[in-house]
């Protein structure tokens, strides 16, 4: 009986060794998991990045189209400088319009109306890049022109050479008992959408302007309007360094000693 007691103690001691090792192993795994969890919690998620907006400014809409072009498209314009549209933020949305009636008495009169609008989109991580947002708006503006109520002979075609993408929507419309021909050109340049509408009609028996002439005029004006966006975002080049710098006004020249003497002499006389 006395001999079996030490033997039993040795058996129990050996049996306890694997149990301790298992417990130690589990404790080691738990520590690693806790460390991984802490590292994951401390790592902050990175914010999505979007391409920066290409243009940060809009041009003066009433100066976006050359005066010569306005004179040819809108003869006898009521306001030669154009009528600016209302906007709460001209850096994001701006517009201008011109209208005029060329009265030829018994030979009839010609009416013309021209309107240009600019919309600029900022890049936003939650909404997308300025270019993408402008592309979405471009599609909406084309669809809006195509949905003009009462439009007849509706036609839509892509236009080359105006911005990065452009479409022209042409149609005929009867209002104030006269037949009008319309052309709306929607163009996108970078993150800016330009929407230009030009229309005309003949009054008192005068002939309605042709659809092709109205479209040609709209495309010419739209091309100038799109080009003005890039101009508004480009500084004047420095003559000496070739770098771009804001234009500065002329400084007054200092009078020479000779001219100062003459001025004093005249004052005394």
Short mmCIF file of C-alpha atoms in Angstrom, two decimals:
data_model
loop_
_atom_site.label_atom_id
_atom_site.label_comp_id
_atom_site.label_asym_id
_atom_site.label_seq_id
_atom_site.Cartn_x
_atom_site.Cartn_y
_atom_site.Cartn_z
CA UNK A 1 0.00 0.00 0.00
CA UNK A 2 2.82 2.45 0.84
CA UNK A 3 4.64 1.60 -2.41
CA UNK A 4 1.63 2.34 -4.61
CA UNK A 5 1.19 5.92 -3.29
CA UNK A 6 4.40 7.38 -4.84
CA UNK A 7 3.63 5.59 -8.06
CA UNK A 8 0.14 7.13 -8.19
CA UNK A 9 1.63 10.60 -7.60
CA UNK A 10 4.01 10.18 -10.52
CA UNK A 11 1.15 9.13 -12.85
CA UNK A 12 -0.96 12.14 -11.87
CA UNK A 13 1.98 14.49 -12.38
CA UNK A 14 2.65 13.17 -15.89
CA UNK A 15 -1.03 13.36 -16.78
CA UNK A 16 -1.13 17.02 -15.73
CA UNK A 17 1.64 18.08 -18.13
CA UNK A 18 -0.34 17.89 -21.41
CA UNK A 19 -3.25 19.73 -19.80
CA UNK A 20 -1.00 22.65 -18.83
CA UNK A 21 0.51 22.78 -22.27
CA UNK A 22 -2.91 22.91 -23.89
CA UNK A 23 -4.02 25.68 -21.55
CA UNK A 24 -0.85 27.64 -22.29
CA UNK A 25 -1.35 27.20 -26.01
CA UNK A 26 -4.92 28.52 -25.84
CA UNK A 27 -3.77 31.51 -23.82
CA UNK A 28 -1.16 32.32 -26.51
CA UNK A 29 -3.77 32.18 -29.31
CA UNK A 30 -6.14 34.43 -27.37
CA UNK A 31 -3.41 37.02 -26.94
CA UNK A 32 -2.65 37.03 -30.66
CA UNK A 33 -6.33 37.47 -31.53
CA UNK A 34 -6.65 40.36 -29.08
CA UNK A 35 -3.61 42.04 -30.62
CA UNK A 36 -5.02 41.63 -34.14
CA UNK A 37 -8.37 43.06 -33.00
CA UNK A 38 -6.65 46.07 -31.43
CA UNK A 39 -4.65 46.70 -34.61
CA UNK A 40 -7.80 46.51 -36.75
CA UNK A 41 -9.65 48.89 -34.48
CA UNK A 42 -6.82 51.43 -34.49
CA UNK A 43 -6.53 51.42 -38.33
CA UNK A 44 -8.72 54.21 -39.75
CA UNK A 45 -10.52 53.57 -43.07
CA UNK A 46 -9.13 55.67 -45.94
CA UNK A 47 -11.54 58.12 -47.61
CA UNK A 48 -12.26 57.45 -51.28
CA UNK A 49 -10.42 59.80 -53.64
CA UNK A 50 -11.80 61.41 -56.80
CA UNK A 51 -10.19 63.22 -59.69
CA UNK A 52 -9.88 66.98 -59.00
CA UNK A 53 -12.21 69.28 -60.94
CA UNK A 54 -10.56 70.74 -64.04
CA UNK A 55 -12.09 74.22 -63.86
CA UNK A 56 -12.61 76.34 -60.76
CA UNK A 57 -14.17 79.41 -62.39
CA UNK A 58 -16.91 80.31 -64.87
CA UNK A 59 -16.57 83.07 -67.44
CA UNK A 60 -18.70 86.21 -67.44
CA UNK A 61 -21.65 84.77 -69.43
CA UNK A 62 -22.43 88.10 -71.11
CA UNK A 63 -18.86 88.29 -72.41
CA UNK A 64 -18.50 84.61 -73.32
CA UNK A 65 -19.59 85.22 -76.93
CA UNK A 66 -17.87 87.79 -79.13
CA UNK A 67 -19.70 91.07 -79.74
CA UNK A 68 -19.33 90.54 -83.47
CA UNK A 69 -21.06 87.17 -83.20
CA UNK A 70 -23.88 88.62 -81.13
CA UNK A 71 -24.42 91.41 -83.69
CA UNK A 72 -24.67 88.92 -86.54
CA UNK A 73 -26.95 86.47 -84.72
CA UNK A 74 -29.19 88.98 -82.92
CA UNK A 75 -29.58 92.11 -85.08
CA UNK A 76 -31.02 95.10 -83.22
CA UNK A 77 -30.47 93.45 -79.84
CA UNK A 78 -32.38 95.34 -77.15
CA UNK A 79 -29.50 95.08 -74.70
CA UNK A 80 -26.23 94.79 -76.61
CA UNK A 81 -24.34 93.75 -73.51
CA UNK A 82 -26.85 91.00 -72.80
CA UNK A 83 -29.18 90.37 -69.88
CA UNK A 84 -27.53 88.27 -67.14
CA UNK A 85 -29.54 85.46 -65.62
CA UNK A 86 -30.29 85.30 -61.90
CA UNK A 87 -27.99 83.10 -59.85
CA UNK A 88 -27.25 82.70 -56.15
CA UNK A 89 -23.72 81.48 -56.95
CA UNK A 90 -22.22 82.74 -60.22
CA UNK A 91 -19.15 80.55 -59.73
CA UNK A 92 -21.35 77.45 -60.10
CA UNK A 93 -24.18 78.62 -62.36
CA UNK A 94 -24.43 81.62 -64.68
CA UNK A 95 -26.21 82.67 -67.86
CA UNK A 96 -26.97 85.51 -70.25
CA UNK A 97 -29.48 86.18 -73.02
CA UNK A 98 -30.02 88.52 -75.95
CA UNK A 99 -33.10 89.22 -78.06
CA UNK A 100 -33.90 91.66 -80.83
CA UNK A 101 -36.37 92.54 -83.56
CA UNK A 102 -35.07 93.79 -86.90
CA UNK A 103 -38.08 95.78 -88.14
CA UNK A 104 -38.23 96.25 -91.91
CA UNK A 105 -41.65 97.87 -92.05
CA UNK A 106 -43.92 96.50 -94.78
CA UNK A 107 -41.23 93.97 -95.70
CA UNK A 108 -41.72 92.28 -92.34
CA UNK A 109 -39.46 91.79 -89.35
CA UNK A 110 -36.98 89.24 -88.13
CA UNK A 111 -36.89 88.18 -84.49
CA UNK A 112 -33.92 86.41 -82.87
CA UNK A 113 -33.26 85.11 -79.37
CA UNK A 114 -30.01 83.70 -77.96
CA UNK A 115 -29.40 82.27 -74.51
CA UNK A 116 -26.30 80.69 -72.97
CA UNK A 117 -25.99 78.96 -69.62
CA UNK A 118 -23.00 77.56 -67.71
CA UNK A 119 -23.06 74.99 -64.89
CA UNK A 120 -19.90 73.97 -63.05
CA UNK A 121 -19.57 70.87 -60.86
CA UNK A 122 -17.09 70.29 -58.04
CA UNK A 123 -15.52 66.90 -57.33
CA UNK A 124 -17.08 65.19 -54.32
CA UNK A 125 -16.07 61.79 -52.85
CA UNK A 126 -19.72 60.92 -52.20
CA UNK A 127 -21.03 62.17 -55.57
CA UNK A 128 -18.13 61.54 -57.93
CA UNK A 129 -15.67 63.65 -59.87
CA UNK A 130 -16.66 66.98 -61.35
CA UNK A 131 -16.27 65.53 -64.85
CA UNK A 132 -18.58 62.60 -64.07
CA UNK A 133 -21.21 64.86 -62.53
CA UNK A 134 -21.01 67.16 -65.55
CA UNK A 135 -21.41 64.18 -67.88
CA UNK A 136 -24.58 63.16 -66.03
CA UNK A 137 -25.96 66.70 -66.29
CA UNK A 138 -25.01 66.85 -69.98
CA UNK A 139 -27.22 63.82 -70.62
CA UNK A 140 -30.08 65.40 -68.65
CA UNK A 141 -29.86 68.69 -70.57
CA UNK A 142 -29.99 66.91 -73.93
CA UNK A 143 -33.04 64.93 -72.78
CA UNK A 144 -34.67 68.15 -71.52
CA UNK A 145 -34.27 69.82 -74.92
CA UNK A 146 -35.68 66.74 -76.64
CA UNK A 147 -38.73 66.87 -74.35
CA UNK A 148 -39.75 70.42 -75.39
CA UNK A 149 -43.52 70.53 -75.46
CA UNK A 150 -45.01 71.11 -78.91
CA UNK A 151 -41.71 70.48 -80.72
CA UNK A 152 -42.00 69.38 -84.34
CA UNK A 153 -39.39 67.94 -86.70
CA UNK A 154 -37.25 67.04 -83.70
CA UNK A 155 -33.73 65.87 -84.46
CA UNK A 156 -30.66 65.18 -82.30
CA UNK A 157 -27.11 64.78 -83.59
CA UNK A 158 -23.61 64.70 -82.13
CA UNK A 159 -21.45 67.74 -82.87
CA UNK A 160 -17.68 67.56 -83.35
CA UNK A 161 -15.19 70.23 -82.34
CA UNK A 162 -17.13 71.70 -79.41
CA UNK A 163 -15.77 70.70 -76.02
CA UNK A 164 -15.20 67.08 -75.07
CA UNK A 165 -18.71 66.10 -76.15
CA UNK A 166 -21.61 68.00 -77.68
CA UNK A 167 -25.06 67.40 -79.11
CA UNK A 168 -27.39 69.62 -81.13
CA UNK A 169 -31.14 69.34 -80.75
CA UNK A 170 -33.16 71.06 -83.50
CA UNK A 171 -36.91 71.46 -83.79
CA UNK A 172 -39.71 73.71 -85.01
CA UNK A 173 -42.17 75.35 -82.66
CA UNK A 174 -45.25 77.50 -83.22
CA UNK A 175 -45.91 80.29 -80.71
CA UNK A 176 -47.52 83.72 -80.84
CA UNK A 177 -49.03 82.49 -84.12
CA UNK A 178 -45.58 82.41 -85.73
CA UNK A 179 -43.33 79.55 -86.80
CA UNK A 180 -39.98 79.41 -84.99
CA UNK A 181 -36.92 77.31 -85.69
CA UNK A 182 -34.87 76.29 -82.66
CA UNK A 183 -31.41 74.86 -82.07
CA UNK A 184 -30.09 73.87 -78.64
CA UNK A 185 -26.44 72.89 -78.36
CA UNK A 186 -25.39 71.14 -75.16
CA UNK A 187 -21.65 70.73 -74.65
CA UNK A 188 -19.34 69.53 -71.89
CA UNK A 189 -15.80 70.71 -71.26
CA UNK A 190 -14.20 69.14 -68.20
CA UNK A 191 -16.51 69.72 -65.25
CA UNK A 192 -18.59 72.44 -66.96
CA UNK A 193 -21.76 72.04 -69.02
CA UNK A 194 -22.67 74.74 -71.55
CA UNK A 195 -26.24 74.91 -72.82
CA UNK A 196 -26.92 77.33 -75.66
CA UNK A 197 -30.26 77.92 -77.35
CA UNK A 198 -30.83 80.01 -80.46
CA UNK A 199 -34.12 80.57 -82.24
CA UNK A 200 -35.75 82.90 -84.73
CA UNK A 201 -38.95 83.71 -86.58
CA UNK A 202 -40.25 86.02 -89.30
CA UNK A 203 -43.01 88.50 -88.41
CA UNK A 204 -45.54 90.39 -90.52
CA UNK A 205 -45.09 88.16 -93.54
CA UNK A 206 -41.31 87.86 -93.32
CA UNK A 207 -39.81 84.46 -94.08
CA UNK A 208 -38.91 82.14 -91.20
CA UNK A 209 -35.13 81.64 -90.93
CA UNK A 210 -34.04 78.22 -92.15
CA UNK A 211 -33.33 75.46 -89.67
CA UNK A 212 -29.81 75.08 -91.07
CA UNK A 213 -29.01 78.79 -90.55
CA UNK A 214 -30.28 78.66 -86.97
CA UNK A 215 -28.20 75.53 -86.26
CA UNK A 216 -25.11 77.05 -87.84
CA UNK A 217 -25.45 80.16 -85.69
CA UNK A 218 -26.01 78.11 -82.52
CA UNK A 219 -22.92 75.99 -83.14
CA UNK A 220 -20.74 79.05 -83.75
CA UNK A 221 -21.88 80.72 -80.54
CA UNK A 222 -21.58 77.49 -78.54
CA UNK A 223 -18.00 76.98 -79.69
CA UNK A 224 -17.07 80.47 -78.47
CA UNK A 225 -18.87 79.92 -75.16
CA UNK A 226 -17.02 76.65 -74.51
CA UNK A 227 -13.67 78.27 -75.37
CA UNK A 228 -14.38 81.05 -72.87
CA UNK A 229 -14.38 78.53 -70.01
CA UNK A 230 -10.72 77.68 -70.57
CA UNK A 231 -9.88 81.37 -71.00
CA UNK A 232 -11.53 82.24 -67.68
CA UNK A 233 -9.29 79.69 -65.94
CA UNK A 234 -6.02 80.78 -67.58
CA UNK A 235 -3.88 83.65 -66.29
CA UNK A 236 -2.18 86.07 -68.66
CA UNK A 237 1.40 84.96 -69.55
CA UNK A 238 4.29 87.02 -68.16
CA UNK A 239 6.24 88.67 -71.01
CA UNK A 240 9.65 88.28 -69.40
CA UNK A 241 9.55 84.85 -67.81
CA UNK A 242 6.96 83.11 -69.94
CA UNK A 243 5.14 82.01 -66.78
CA UNK A 244 1.47 82.65 -66.22
CA UNK A 245 0.67 85.62 -64.04
CA UNK A 246 -2.35 87.85 -63.57
CA UNK A 247 -2.54 90.83 -65.90
CA UNK A 248 -1.63 94.11 -64.27
CA UNK A 249 -2.60 97.66 -65.10
CA UNK A 250 -0.20 100.30 -66.39
CA UNK A 251 1.80 102.20 -63.83
CA UNK A 252 2.21 105.94 -64.17
CA UNK A 253 5.69 107.07 -65.24
CA UNK A 254 7.60 109.33 -62.89
CA UNK A 255 8.16 112.84 -64.29
CA UNK A 256 11.71 113.71 -65.25
CA UNK A 257 13.52 116.66 -63.73
CA UNK A 258 13.16 118.52 -67.03
CA UNK A 259 9.40 118.13 -67.19
CA UNK A 260 9.09 119.14 -63.54
CA UNK A 261 10.98 122.37 -64.26
CA UNK A 262 8.61 123.23 -67.11
CA UNK A 263 5.59 122.57 -64.94
CA UNK A 264 6.92 124.87 -62.24
CA UNK A 265 7.63 127.61 -64.77
CA UNK A 266 4.07 127.48 -66.12
CA UNK A 267 2.68 127.67 -62.61
CA UNK A 268 4.64 130.81 -61.83
CA UNK A 269 3.61 132.55 -65.03
#
